[in-house]
Coordinates of C-alpha atoms in Angstrom, one line a residue:
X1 CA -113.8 98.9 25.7
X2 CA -113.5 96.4 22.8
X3 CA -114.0 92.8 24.0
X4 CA -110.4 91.1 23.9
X5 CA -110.3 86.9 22.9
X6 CA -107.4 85.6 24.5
X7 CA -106.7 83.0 21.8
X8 CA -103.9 80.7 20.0
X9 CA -103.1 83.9 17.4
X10 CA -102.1 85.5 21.0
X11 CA -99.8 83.4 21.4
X12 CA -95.9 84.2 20.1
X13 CA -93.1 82.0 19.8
X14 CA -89.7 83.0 19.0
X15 CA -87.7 80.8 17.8
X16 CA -83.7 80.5 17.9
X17 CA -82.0 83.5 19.0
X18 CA -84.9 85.7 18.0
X19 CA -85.8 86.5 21.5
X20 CA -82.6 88.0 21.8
X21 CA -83.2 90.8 19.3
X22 CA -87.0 90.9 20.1
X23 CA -85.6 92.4 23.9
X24 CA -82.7 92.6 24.2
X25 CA -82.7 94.7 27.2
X26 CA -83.3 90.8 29.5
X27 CA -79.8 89.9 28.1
X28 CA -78.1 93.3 28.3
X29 CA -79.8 95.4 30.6
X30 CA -80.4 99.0 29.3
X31 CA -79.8 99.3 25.5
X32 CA -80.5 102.7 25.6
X33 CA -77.6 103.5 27.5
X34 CA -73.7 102.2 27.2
X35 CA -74.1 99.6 30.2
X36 CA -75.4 97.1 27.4
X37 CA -72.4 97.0 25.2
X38 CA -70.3 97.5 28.3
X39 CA -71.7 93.8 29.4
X40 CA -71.0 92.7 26.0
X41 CA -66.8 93.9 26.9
X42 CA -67.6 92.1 30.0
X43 CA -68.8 88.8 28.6
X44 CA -65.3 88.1 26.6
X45 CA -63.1 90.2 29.7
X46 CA -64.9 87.4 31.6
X47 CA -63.6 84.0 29.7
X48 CA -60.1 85.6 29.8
X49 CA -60.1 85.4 33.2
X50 CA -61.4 81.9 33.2
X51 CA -58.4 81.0 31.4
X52 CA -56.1 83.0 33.7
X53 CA -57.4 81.0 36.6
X54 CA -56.9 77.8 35.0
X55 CA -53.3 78.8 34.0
X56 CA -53.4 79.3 30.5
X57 CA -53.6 82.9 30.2
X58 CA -51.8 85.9 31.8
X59 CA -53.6 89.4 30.4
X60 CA -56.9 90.7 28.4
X61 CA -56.6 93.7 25.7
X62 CA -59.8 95.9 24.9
X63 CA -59.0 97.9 22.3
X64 CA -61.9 100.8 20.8
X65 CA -61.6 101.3 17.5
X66 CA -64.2 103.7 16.2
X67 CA -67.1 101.7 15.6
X68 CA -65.2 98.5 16.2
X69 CA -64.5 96.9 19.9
X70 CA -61.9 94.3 20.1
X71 CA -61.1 91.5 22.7
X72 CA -57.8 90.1 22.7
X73 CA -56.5 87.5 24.8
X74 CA -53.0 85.7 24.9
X75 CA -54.5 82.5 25.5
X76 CA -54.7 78.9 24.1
X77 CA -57.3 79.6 21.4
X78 CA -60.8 78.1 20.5
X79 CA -60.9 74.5 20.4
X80 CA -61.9 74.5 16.6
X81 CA -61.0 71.1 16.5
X82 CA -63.9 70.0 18.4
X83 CA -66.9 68.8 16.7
X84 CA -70.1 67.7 18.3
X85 CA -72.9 66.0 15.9
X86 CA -70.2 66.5 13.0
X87 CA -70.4 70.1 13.0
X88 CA -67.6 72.5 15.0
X89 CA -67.9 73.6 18.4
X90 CA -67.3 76.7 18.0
X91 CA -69.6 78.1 15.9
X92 CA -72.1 76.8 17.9
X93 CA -71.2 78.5 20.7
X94 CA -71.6 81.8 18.5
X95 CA -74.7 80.5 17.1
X96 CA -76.5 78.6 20.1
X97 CA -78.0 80.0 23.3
X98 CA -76.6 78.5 26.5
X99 CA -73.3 77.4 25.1
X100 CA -70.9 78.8 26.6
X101 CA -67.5 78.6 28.3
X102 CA -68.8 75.4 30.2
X103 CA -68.3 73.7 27.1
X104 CA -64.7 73.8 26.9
X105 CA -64.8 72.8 30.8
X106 CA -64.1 76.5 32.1
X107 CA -64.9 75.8 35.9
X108 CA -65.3 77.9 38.4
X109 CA -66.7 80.6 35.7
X110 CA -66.0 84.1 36.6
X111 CA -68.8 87.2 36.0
X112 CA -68.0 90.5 36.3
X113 CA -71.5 91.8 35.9
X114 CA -74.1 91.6 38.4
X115 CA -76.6 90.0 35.9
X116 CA -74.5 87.1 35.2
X117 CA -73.4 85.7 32.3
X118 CA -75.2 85.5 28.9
X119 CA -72.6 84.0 26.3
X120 CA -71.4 84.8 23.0
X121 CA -74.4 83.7 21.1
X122 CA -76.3 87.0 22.4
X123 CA -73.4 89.5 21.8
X124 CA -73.6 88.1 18.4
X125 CA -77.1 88.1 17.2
X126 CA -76.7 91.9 18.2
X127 CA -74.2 92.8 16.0
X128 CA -73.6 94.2 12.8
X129 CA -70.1 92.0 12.2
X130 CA -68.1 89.9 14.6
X131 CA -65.0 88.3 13.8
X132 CA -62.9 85.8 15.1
X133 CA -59.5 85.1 14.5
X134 CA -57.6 82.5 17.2
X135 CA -54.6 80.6 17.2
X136 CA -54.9 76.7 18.0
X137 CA -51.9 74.1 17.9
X138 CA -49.7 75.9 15.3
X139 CA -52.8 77.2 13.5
X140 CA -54.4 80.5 13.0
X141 CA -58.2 79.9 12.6
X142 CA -60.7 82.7 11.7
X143 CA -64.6 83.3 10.8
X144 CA -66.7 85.6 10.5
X145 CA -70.1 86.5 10.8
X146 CA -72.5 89.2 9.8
X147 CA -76.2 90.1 11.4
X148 CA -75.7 87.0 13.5
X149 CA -75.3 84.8 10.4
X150 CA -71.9 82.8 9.6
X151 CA -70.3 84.0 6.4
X152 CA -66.8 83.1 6.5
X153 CA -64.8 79.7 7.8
X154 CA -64.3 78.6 10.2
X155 CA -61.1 77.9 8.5
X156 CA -57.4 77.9 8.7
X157 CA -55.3 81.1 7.4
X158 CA -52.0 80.3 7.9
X159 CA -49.4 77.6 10.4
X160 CA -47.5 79.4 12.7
X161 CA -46.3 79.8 16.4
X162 CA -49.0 82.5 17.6
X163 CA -50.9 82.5 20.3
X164 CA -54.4 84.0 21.6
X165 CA -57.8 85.1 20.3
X166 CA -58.7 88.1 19.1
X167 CA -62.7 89.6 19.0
X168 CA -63.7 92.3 17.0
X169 CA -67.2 93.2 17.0
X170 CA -69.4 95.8 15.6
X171 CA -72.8 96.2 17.8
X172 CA -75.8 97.2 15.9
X173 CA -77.6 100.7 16.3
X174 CA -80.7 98.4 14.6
X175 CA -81.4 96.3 18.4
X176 CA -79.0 98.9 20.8
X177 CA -80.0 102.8 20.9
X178 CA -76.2 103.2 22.3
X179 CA -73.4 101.0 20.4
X180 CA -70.7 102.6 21.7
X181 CA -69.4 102.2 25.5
X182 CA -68.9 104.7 28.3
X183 CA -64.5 104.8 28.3
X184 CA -64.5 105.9 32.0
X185 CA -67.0 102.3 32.7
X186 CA -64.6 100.8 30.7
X187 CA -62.0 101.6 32.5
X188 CA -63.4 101.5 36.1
X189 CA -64.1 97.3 35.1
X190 CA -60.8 96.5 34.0
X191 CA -59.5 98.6 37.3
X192 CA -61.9 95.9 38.9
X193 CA -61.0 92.9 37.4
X194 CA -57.2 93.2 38.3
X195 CA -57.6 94.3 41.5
X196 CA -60.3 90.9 42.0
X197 CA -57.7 89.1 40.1
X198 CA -54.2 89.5 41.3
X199 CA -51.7 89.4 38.7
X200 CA -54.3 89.4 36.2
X201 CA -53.2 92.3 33.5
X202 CA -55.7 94.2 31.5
X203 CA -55.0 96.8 29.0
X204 CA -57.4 99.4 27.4
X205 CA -56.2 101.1 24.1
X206 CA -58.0 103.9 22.6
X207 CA -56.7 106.8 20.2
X208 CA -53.2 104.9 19.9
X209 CA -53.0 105.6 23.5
X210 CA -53.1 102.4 26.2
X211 CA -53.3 102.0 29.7
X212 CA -52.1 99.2 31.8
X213 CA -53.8 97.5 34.7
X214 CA -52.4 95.7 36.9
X215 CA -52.6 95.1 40.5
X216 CA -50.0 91.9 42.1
X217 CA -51.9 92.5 46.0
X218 CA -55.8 92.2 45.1
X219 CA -57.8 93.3 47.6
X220 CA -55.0 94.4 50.1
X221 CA -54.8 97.5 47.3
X222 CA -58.7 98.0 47.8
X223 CA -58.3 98.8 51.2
X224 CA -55.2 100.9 51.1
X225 CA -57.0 103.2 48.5
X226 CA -60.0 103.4 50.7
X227 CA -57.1 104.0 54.1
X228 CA -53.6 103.7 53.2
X229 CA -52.5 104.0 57.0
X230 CA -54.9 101.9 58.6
X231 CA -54.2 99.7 61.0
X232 CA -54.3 96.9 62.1
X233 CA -54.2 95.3 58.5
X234 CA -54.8 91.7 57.4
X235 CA -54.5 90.0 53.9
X236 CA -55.1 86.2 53.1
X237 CA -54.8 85.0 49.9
X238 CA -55.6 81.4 50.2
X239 CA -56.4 78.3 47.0
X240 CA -56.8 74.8 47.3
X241 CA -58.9 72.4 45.2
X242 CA -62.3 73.7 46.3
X243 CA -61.9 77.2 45.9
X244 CA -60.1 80.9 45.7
X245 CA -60.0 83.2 48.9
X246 CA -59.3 86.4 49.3
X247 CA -59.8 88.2 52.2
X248 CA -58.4 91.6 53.8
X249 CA -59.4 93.8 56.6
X250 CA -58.3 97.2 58.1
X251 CA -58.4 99.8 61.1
X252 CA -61.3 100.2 64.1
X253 CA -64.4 101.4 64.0
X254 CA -68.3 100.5 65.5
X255 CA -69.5 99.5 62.8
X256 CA -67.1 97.6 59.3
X257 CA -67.9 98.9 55.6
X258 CA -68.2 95.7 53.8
X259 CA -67.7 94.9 50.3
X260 CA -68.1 91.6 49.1
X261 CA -67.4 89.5 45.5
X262 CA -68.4 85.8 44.5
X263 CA -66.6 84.8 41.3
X264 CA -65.9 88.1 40.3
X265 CA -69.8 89.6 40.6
X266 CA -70.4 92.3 43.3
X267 CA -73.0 90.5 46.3
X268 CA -74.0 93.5 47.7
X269 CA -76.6 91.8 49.8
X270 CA -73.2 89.7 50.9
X271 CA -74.4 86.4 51.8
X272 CA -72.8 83.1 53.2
X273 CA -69.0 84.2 52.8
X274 CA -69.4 87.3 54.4
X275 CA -70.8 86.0 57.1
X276 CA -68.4 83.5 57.7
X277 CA -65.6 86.2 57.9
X278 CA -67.5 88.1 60.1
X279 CA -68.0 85.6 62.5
X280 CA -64.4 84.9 63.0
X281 CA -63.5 88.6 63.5
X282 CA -66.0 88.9 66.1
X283 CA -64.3 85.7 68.3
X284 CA -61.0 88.0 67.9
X285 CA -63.3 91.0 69.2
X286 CA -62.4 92.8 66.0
X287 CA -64.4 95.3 64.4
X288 CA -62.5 96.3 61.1
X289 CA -63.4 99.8 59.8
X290 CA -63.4 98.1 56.7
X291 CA -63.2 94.6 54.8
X292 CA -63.6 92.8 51.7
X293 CA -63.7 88.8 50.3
X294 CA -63.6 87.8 47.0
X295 CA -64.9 84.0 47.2
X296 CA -64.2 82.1 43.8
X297 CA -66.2 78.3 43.3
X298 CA -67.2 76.2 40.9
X299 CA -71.2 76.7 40.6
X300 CA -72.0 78.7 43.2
X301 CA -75.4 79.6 44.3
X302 CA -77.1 83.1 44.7
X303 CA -80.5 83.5 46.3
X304 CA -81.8 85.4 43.0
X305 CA -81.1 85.8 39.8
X306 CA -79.2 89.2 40.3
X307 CA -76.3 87.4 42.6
X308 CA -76.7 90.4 45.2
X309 CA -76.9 87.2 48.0
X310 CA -74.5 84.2 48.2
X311 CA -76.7 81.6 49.8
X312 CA -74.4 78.5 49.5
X313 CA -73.3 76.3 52.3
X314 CA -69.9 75.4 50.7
X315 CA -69.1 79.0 52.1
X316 CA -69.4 77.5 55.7
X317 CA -65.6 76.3 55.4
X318 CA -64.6 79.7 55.3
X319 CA -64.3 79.8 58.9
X320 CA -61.8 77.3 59.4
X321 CA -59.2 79.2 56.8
X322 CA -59.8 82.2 58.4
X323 CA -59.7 81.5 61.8
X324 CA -56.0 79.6 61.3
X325 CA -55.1 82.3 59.2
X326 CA -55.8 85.1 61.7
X327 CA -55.0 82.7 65.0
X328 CA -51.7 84.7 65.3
X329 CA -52.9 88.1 63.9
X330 CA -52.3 91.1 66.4
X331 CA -55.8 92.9 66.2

């Protein structure tokens, strides 16, 4: 075997967003299959519901348009009026890794992918075109940018009364060996995010058809679909300052099927939160045949980087709202 010298000319650096489209696959997951550009729908589906949490947004609109997939949100816009270092926000947070939805103080931040969040800056440097177009105090701002590189505005099109954002983005067969998402996946996430979400709507539009999600009951619709006759059955829905709880829990058995959310991502390992719940249905002496919690926080913590395990002691307090809320609950 050729001797190998392990030497500075060894050594690569990537600057920028280069790293992105030199693998791709850290960010995304599998490009060679539609999961990636299904976490790219996810990343945008994700600040909607930011905004519907912090009461400035009621629905999300995925639209797939050929090549094209569009994001549109009814929302209060981009804050293109921000600047930072004389240059606008905005673009920087299609431009800059790690700039994300934190910087327009979106808190708790929701994920609906198991991998956690990535940004915009990513989705971006991965596509052939993106464009923005968002209205803002009585404006309607666009830009646009192509291969990751700005090439329109921002700037202002036209005053109005509008309102919202729209996305439209073309990802690029050049970095992703699948650009176009799997409908049914689609589908199945926007299923997910309104029934994690109650009253959160979500629409999906393809071939001039759409369909309408919506689910006003969260988690209490989980479990019906799972046993509509079950009983007992127990829903809390439950916010103050700290945090959003929703819990529900249905029928006997020996043993409970669990399924358990933090901030919108899937902890399948369950964690802190779940064991808070289950603690309080064993001092009732309740084994449910199934039951699900949706915890939502600012900043939680995980024990890896995949979120499969809350491991945050904030979700100690659980007990107390459960316990009061099930103190009168016939088991």
């Amino acid at each position: 075997m050729e001797e190998y010298e392990y030497d500075e000319n060894c050594i690569q650096v990537l600057e920028g967003l280069e790293a992105v489209r030199k693998r791709p696959g850290m960010y995304f997951g599998d490009v060679n299959s539609p999961t990636a550009v299904g976490h790219m729908i996810d990343e945008f589906v994700s600040n909607v519901i930011d905004l519907f949490l912090q009461g400035t947004c009621t629905e999300v609109r995925v639209v797939l348009d050929g090549d094209f997939i569009e994001v549109r949100d009814d929302g209060p816009g981009f804050p293109f009026e921000k600047t930072v270092h004389g240059k606008s926000l905005v673009p920087r947070v299609f431009e800059e890794l790690h700039l994300g939805a934190t910087a327009f103080g979106h808190a708790p931040h929701v994920h609906l992918h198991s991998l956690g969040g990535v940004g915009i800056a990513p989705i971006n440097m991965l596509c052939d075109e993106l464009h923005c177009s968002s209205w803002r105090h009585g404006e309607l701002w666009a830009m646009s940018y192509e291969d990751g590189v700005l090439t329109r505005g921002p700037e202002v099109l036209e005053p109005g009364v509008g309102r919202g954002t729209r996305i439209r983005f073309k990802p690029s067969p050049q970095f992703l060996g699948v650009v176009k998402p799997d409908v049914d996946a689609v589908r199945e996430r926007l299923l997910s995010a309104t029934t994690l979400v109650a009253g959160f709507v979500a629409t999906l539009e393809l071939d001039g058809k759409e369909e309408r999600f919506e689910c006003s009951d969260g988690l209490a619709s989980y479990l019906r679909m799972r046993d509509a006759k079950a009983a007992p059955f127990f829903h809390l829905q439950h916010e103050d300052s700290e945090m959003i709880l929703e819990a529900a829990a249905s029928g006997h058995a020996e043993q409970t099927e669990w399924s358990t959310w933090c901030n919108g991502r899937p902890t399948r390992l369950h964690g802190h939160h779940k064991d808070a719940f289950e603690q309080v249905l064993a001092e009732r002496g309740w084994t449910p045949a199934h039951a699900a919690l949706h915890l939502v926080c600012a900043e939680p913590r995980f024990a890896s980087p995949t979120t499969d395990r809350l491991e945050d002691a904030r979700a100690d307090g659980l007990d107390a709202i459960l316990r009061e809320a099930l103190a009168n609950f016939e088991c």
